[in-house]
Short mmCIF file of C-alpha atoms in Angstrom, two decimals:
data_model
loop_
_atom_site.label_atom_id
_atom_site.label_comp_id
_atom_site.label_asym_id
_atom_site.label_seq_id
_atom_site.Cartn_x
_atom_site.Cartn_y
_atom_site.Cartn_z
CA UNK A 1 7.59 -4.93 3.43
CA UNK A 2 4.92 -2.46 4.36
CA UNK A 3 1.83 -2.00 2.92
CA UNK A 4 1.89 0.92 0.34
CA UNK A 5 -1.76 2.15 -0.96
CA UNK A 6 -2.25 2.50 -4.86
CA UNK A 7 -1.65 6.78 -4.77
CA UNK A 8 1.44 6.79 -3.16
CA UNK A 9 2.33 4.29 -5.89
CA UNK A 10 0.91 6.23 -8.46
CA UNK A 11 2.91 9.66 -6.99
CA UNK A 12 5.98 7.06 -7.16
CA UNK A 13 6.02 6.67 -10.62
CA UNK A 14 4.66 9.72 -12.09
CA UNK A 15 7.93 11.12 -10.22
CA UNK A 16 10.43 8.91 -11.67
CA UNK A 17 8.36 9.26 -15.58
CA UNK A 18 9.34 12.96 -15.12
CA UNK A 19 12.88 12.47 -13.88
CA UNK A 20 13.60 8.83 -16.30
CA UNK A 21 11.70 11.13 -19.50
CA UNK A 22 13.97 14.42 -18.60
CA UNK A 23 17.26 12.61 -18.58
CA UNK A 24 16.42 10.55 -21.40
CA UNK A 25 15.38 13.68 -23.57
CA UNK A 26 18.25 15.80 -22.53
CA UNK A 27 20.87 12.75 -22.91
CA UNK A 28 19.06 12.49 -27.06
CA UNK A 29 19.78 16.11 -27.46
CA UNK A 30 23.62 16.02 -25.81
CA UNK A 31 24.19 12.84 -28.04
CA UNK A 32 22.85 15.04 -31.34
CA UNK A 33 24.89 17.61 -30.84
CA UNK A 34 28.01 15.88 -29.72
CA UNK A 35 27.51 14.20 -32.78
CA UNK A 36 27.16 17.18 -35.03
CA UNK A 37 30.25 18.29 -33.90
CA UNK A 38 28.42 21.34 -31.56
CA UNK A 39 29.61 19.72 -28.28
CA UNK A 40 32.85 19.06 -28.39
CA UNK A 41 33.55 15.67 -27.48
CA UNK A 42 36.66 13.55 -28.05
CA UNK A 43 35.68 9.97 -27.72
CA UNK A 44 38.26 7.47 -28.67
CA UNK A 45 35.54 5.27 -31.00
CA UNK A 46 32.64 7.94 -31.49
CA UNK A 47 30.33 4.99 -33.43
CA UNK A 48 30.71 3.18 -30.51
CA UNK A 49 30.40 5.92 -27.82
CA UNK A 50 27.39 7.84 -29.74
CA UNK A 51 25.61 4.14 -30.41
CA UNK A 52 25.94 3.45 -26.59
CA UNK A 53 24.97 6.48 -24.96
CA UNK A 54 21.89 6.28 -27.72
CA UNK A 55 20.79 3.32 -26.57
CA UNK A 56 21.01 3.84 -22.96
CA UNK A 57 19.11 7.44 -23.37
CA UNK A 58 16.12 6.08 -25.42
CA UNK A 59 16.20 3.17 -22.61
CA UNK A 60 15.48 6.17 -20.31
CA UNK A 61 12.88 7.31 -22.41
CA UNK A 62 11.46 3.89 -22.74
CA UNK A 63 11.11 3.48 -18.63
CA UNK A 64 9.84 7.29 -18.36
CA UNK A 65 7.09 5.85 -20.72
CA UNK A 66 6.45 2.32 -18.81
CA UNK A 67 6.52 4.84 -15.98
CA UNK A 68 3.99 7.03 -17.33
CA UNK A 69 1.67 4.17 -18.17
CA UNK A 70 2.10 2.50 -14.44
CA UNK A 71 1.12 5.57 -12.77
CA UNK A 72 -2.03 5.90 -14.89
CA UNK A 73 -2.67 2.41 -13.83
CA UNK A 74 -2.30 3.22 -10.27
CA UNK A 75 -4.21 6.02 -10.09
CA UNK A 76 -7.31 4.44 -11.14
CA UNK A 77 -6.72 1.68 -8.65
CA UNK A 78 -6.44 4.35 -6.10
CA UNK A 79 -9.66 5.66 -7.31
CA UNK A 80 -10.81 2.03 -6.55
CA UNK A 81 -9.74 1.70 -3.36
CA UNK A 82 -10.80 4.97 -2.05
CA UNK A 83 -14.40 3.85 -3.10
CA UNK A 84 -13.78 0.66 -1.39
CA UNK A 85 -12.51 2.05 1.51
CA UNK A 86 -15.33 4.55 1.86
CA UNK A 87 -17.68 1.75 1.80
CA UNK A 88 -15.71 -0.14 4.23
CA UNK A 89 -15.47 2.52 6.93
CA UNK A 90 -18.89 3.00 6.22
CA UNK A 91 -20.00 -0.83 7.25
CA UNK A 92 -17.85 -0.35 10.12
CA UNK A 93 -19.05 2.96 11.58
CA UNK A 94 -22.79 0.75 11.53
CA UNK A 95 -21.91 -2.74 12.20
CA UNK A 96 -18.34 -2.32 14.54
CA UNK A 97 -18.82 -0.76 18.63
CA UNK A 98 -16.17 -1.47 21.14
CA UNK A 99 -18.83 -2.80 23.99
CA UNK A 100 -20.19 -5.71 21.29
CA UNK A 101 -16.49 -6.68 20.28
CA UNK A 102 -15.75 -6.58 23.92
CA UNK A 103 -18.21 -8.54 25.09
CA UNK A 104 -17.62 -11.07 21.82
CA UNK A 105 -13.66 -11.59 23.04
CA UNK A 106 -15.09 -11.83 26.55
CA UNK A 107 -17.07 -15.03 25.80
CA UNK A 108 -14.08 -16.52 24.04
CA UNK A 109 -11.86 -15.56 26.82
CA UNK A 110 -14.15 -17.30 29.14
CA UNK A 111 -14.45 -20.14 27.38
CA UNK A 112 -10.26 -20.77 26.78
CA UNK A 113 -10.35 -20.03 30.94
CA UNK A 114 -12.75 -22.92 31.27
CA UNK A 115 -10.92 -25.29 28.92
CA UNK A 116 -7.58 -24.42 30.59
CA UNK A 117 -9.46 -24.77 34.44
CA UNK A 118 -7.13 -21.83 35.70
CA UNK A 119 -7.66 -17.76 36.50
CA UNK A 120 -7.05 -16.81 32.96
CA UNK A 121 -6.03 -13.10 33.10
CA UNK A 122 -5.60 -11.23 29.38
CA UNK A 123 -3.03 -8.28 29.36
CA UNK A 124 -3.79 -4.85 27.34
CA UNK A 125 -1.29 -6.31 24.42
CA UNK A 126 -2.99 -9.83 24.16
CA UNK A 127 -6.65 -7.57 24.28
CA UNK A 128 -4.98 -5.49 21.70
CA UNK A 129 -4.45 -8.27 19.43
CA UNK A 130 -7.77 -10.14 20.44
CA UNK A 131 -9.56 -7.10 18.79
CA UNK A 132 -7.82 -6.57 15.78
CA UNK A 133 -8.15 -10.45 15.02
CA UNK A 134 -11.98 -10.12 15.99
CA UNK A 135 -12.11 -6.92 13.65
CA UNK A 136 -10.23 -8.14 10.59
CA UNK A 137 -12.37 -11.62 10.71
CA UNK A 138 -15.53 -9.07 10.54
CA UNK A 139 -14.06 -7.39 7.43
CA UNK A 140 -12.84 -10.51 5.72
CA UNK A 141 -16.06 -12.24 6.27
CA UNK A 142 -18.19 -8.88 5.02
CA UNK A 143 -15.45 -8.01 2.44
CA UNK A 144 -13.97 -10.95 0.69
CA UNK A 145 -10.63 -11.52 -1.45
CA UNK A 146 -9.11 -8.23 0.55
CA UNK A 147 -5.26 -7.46 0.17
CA UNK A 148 -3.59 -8.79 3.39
CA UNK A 149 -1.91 -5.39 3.99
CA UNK A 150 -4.41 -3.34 2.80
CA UNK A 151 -6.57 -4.63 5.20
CA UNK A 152 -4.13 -4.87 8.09
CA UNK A 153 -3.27 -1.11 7.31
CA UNK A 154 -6.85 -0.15 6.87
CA UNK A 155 -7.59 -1.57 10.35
CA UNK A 156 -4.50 0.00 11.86
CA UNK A 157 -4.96 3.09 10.20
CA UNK A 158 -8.91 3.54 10.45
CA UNK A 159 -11.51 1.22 12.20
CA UNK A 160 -8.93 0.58 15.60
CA UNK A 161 -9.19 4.22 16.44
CA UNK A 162 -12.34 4.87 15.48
CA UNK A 163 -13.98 1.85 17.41
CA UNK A 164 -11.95 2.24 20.51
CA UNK A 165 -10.70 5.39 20.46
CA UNK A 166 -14.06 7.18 20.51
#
C-alpha cells in the first residue's frame, strides 16, 4: 500500500464527516416526517421500518462524528510532519551532495570488486538503488524511529532530486 502523508488523510476524512453527517441528518429528518405521517410512506411493519432506518441514520451520524474527530487528529499530525520534514530537508540541503555520496558508494563498490576478484561494473539502476540505500541510512541514522514510507516517500519525493538532480 502506498505511503499516504497525514493531510491527505486529514482531507480524507473531513470529506466523508461532511458526506456520513449530511446523509445521516437528512435520513433523521425523512424518518420524522415519514413518521408523522408528512411523507407518505407505506411500510408493511412501520415500528420496525422507522426503528431500523433510525438506527442506521444516527449510525451515520455517529461515523460523520468519529470522522470529524479523525481528521482533527490528522491535521495536527500533518502539522507535525511538515515541521519534521522542514527540518529534514533542511539537514539534507547541508549534510547530503551527490560528489560525497558518490564517492562513499564508490569505495564500497571497490571494495565488493576486490572481494569478488572480477571487473565489477554497476549499472544506472543498481547506482540508483546504491544511493537511495546510502541516503535513507543517512536519515535513519540522523532521524531515528522514522515511518518506513514516510521516509521512502520523503526520499523519493524530495532529497533524490534535489541531491542529484541539481
Amino acid at each position: 500500500m502506498p505511503y499516504r502523508n497525514n493531510s491527505d488523510k486529514a482531507e480524507d476524512n473531513k470529506s466523508s464527516a461532511w458526506v456520513l453527517l449530511g446523509f445521516g441528518v437528512l435520513g433523521i429528518i425523512a424518518v420524522i416526517l415519514g413518521a408523522a405521517g408528512i411523507i407518505p410512506i407505506q411500510p408493511g411493519n412501520p415500528y420496525m421500518f422507522y426503528g431500523v432506518m433510525s438506527v442506521v441514520f444516527i449510525l451515520f451520524i455517529v461515523m460523520g462524528i468519529v470522522s470529524v474527530r479523525n481528521a482533527v487528529f490528522f491535521a495536527g499530525k500533518a502539522i507535525s510532519d511538515n515541521t519534521l520534514h522542514e527540518t529534514m530537508l533542511k539537514w539534507c540541503a547541508e549534510n547530503l551532495n551527490a560528489a560525497d555520496i558518490d564517492s562513499e558508494i564508490g569505495l564500497l563498490i571497490s571494495e565488493e570488486a576486490e572481494n569478488d576478484d572480477e571487473n565489477y561494473e554497476i549499472n544506472e539502476e543498481e547506482m540508483y538503488f546504491k544511493r537511495y540505500e546510502y541516503i535513507k541510512s543517512r536519515l535513519n541514522e540522523q532521524f531515528m524511529n522514522l515511518d518506513e514510507g514516510f521516509l521512502d516517500n520523503f526520499i523519493d519525493e524530495k532529497v533524490f532530486d534535489m541531491v542529484f538532480m541539481k
